[in-house]
Coordinates of C-alpha atoms in Angstrom, one line a residue:
X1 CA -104.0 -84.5 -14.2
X2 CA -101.7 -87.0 -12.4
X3 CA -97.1 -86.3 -12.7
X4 CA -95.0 -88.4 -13.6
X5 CA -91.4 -87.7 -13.1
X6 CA -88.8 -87.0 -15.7
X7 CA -86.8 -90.3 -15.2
X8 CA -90.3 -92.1 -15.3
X9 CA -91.0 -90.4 -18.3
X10 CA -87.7 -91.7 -19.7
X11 CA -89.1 -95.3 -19.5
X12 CA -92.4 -94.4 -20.4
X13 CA -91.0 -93.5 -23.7
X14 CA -89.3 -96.8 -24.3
X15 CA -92.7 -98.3 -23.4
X16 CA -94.5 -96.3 -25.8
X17 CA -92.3 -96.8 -28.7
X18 CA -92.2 -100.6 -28.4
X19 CA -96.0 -100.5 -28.0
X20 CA -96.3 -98.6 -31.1
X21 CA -94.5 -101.4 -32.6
X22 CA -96.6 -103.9 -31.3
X23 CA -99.4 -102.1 -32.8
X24 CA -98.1 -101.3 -36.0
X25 CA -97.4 -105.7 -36.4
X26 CA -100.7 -106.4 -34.8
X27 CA -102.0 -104.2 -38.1
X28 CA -100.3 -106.5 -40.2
X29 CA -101.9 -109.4 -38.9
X30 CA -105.5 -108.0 -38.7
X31 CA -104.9 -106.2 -42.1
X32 CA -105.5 -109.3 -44.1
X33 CA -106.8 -112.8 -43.5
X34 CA -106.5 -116.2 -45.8
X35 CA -109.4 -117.8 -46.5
X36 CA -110.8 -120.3 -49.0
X37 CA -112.9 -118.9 -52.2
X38 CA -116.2 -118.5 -51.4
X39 CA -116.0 -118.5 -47.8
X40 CA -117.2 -116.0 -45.2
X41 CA -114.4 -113.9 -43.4
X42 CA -114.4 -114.8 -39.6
X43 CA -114.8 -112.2 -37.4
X44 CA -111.1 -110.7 -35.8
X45 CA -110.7 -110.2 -32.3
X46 CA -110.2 -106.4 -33.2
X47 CA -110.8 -104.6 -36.2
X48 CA -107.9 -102.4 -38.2
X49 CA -109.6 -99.2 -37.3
X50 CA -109.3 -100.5 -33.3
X51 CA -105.4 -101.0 -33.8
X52 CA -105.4 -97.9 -35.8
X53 CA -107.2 -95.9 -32.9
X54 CA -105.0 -97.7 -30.0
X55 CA -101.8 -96.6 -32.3
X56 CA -103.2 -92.7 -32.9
X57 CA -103.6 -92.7 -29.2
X58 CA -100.4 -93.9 -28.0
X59 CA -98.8 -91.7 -30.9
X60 CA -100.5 -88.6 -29.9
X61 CA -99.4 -89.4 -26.2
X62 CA -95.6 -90.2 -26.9
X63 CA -95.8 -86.4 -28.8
X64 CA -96.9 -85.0 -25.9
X65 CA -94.5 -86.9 -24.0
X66 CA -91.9 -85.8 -25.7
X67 CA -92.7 -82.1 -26.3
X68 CA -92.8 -82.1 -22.1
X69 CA -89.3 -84.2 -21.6
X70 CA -87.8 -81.4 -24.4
X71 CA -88.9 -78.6 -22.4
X72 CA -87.8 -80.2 -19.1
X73 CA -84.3 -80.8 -20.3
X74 CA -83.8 -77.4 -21.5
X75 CA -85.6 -75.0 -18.6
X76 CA -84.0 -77.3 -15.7
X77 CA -80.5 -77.3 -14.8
X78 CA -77.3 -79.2 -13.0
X79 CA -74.3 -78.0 -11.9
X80 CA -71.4 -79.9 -12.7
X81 CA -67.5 -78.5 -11.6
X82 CA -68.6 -75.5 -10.9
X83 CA -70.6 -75.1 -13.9
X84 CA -74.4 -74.4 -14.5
X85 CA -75.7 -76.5 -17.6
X86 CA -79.1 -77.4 -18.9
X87 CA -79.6 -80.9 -18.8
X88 CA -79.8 -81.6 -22.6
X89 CA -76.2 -79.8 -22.7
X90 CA -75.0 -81.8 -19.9
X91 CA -76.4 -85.6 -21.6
X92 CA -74.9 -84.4 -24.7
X93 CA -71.4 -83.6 -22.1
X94 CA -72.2 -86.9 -21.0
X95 CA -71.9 -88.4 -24.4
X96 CA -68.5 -86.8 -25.8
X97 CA -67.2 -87.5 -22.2
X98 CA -68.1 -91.6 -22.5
X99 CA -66.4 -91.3 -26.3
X100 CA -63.7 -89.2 -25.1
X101 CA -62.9 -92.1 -22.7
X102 CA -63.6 -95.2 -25.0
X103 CA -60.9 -93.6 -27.4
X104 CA -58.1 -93.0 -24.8
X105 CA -58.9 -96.5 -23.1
X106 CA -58.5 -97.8 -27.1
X107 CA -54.8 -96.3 -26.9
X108 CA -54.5 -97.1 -23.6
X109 CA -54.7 -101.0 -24.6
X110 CA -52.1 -100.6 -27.6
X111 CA -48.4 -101.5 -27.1
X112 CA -45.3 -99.0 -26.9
X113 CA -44.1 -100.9 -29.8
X114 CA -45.2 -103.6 -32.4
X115 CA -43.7 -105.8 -35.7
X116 CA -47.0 -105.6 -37.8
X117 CA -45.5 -107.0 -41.0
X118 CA -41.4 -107.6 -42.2
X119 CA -41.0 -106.0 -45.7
X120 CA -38.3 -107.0 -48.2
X121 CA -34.9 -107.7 -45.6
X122 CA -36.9 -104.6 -43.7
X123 CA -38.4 -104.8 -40.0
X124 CA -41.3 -102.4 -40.0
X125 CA -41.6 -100.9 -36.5
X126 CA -44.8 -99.4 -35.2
X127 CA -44.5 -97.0 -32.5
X128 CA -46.5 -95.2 -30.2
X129 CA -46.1 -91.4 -29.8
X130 CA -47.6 -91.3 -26.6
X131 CA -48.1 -93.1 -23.0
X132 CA -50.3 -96.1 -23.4
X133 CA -50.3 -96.1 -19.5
X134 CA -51.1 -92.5 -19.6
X135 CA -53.7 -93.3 -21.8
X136 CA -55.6 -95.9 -19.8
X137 CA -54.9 -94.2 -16.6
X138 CA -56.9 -91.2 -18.2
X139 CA -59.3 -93.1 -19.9
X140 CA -60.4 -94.5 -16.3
X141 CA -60.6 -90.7 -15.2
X142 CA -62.5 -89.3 -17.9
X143 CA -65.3 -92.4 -17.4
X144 CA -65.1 -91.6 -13.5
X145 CA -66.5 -88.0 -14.9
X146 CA -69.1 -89.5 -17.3
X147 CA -70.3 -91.5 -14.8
X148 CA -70.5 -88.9 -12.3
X149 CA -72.3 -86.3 -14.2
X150 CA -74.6 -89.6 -15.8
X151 CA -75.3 -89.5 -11.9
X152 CA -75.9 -85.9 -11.4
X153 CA -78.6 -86.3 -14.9
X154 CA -80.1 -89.1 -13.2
X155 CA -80.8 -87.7 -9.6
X156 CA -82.2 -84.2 -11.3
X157 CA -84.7 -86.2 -13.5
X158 CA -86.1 -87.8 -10.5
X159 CA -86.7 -84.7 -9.2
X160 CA -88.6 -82.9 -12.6
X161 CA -91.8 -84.1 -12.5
X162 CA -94.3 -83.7 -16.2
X163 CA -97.7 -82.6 -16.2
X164 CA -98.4 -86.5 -17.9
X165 CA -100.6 -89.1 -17.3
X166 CA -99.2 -92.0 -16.5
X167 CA -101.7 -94.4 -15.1
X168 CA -102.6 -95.7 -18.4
X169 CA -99.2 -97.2 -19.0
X170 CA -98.0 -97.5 -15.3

């Protein structure tokens, strides 16, 4: 049986799922035809039980895709400061980091102080408790870490390769 590496696996699994959805609309069309009363039904390119056959196929090849991408990401590691982590713990890392740094870029963009709304002969003040430069400045750090680790993900998954066939979509 022919490899395919993790990261092609990755894509293959994007390819797979929109196929699937190909198939399941191309169901839909073959599924049912309009004729007129009395009149023969023409012959499809395909039959249901061909798209239905095609879609158990891919289905039963996206399972096993994913059972090996599952395994992969929790037997292979990275290191990442100093740190060994599996790479399903360090995409999830990934994640919280890219959220961690979308929220302090958020307060990073907010002013020290703001007027939102005057109430009766009152000025309503909104002020920040914090840095907003702080914020950004460290919002830009934390991303710098996403990305690097992203990087570290990326370069590993090239190297992983997947007892999979891949000529058949490749």
């Amino acid at each position: 049986m022919s490899k395919i590496s993790l990261a092609e696996a990755v894509k293959l699994k994007s390819v797979l799922s929109k196929r699937i959805h190909e198939l399941e609309e191309e169901m839909d069309r073959v599924a049912f035809v309009e004729i007129e009363k009395g009149e023969k039904i023409p012959p499809p390119a395909r039959s249901l039980s061909d798209v239905e056959q095609d879609l158990e196929d891919i289905r039963k090849d996206l399972r096993l895709l994913d059972k090996l991408m599952y395994q992969a990401n929790i037997q292979n590691n990275i290191t990442y400061n100093e740190h060994k982590l599996t790479i399903v713990e360090a995409i999830e890392y990934a994640t919280q980091l890219r959220a961690k740094a979308r929220k302090y870029k958020e307060f990073g963009s907010s002013s020290k102080e703001e007027y939102p709304y005057y109430g009766e002969g009152v000025s309503i003040i909104k002020v920040a408790t914090f840095d907003p430069e702080e914020y950004r400045l460290r919002g830009l750090e934390v991303e710098k870490k996403a990305n690097r680790l992203s990087n570290l993900i990326n370069a590993k998954n090239y190297q992983i390769e997947l007892e999979f066939d891949g000529d058949k979509y490749f």
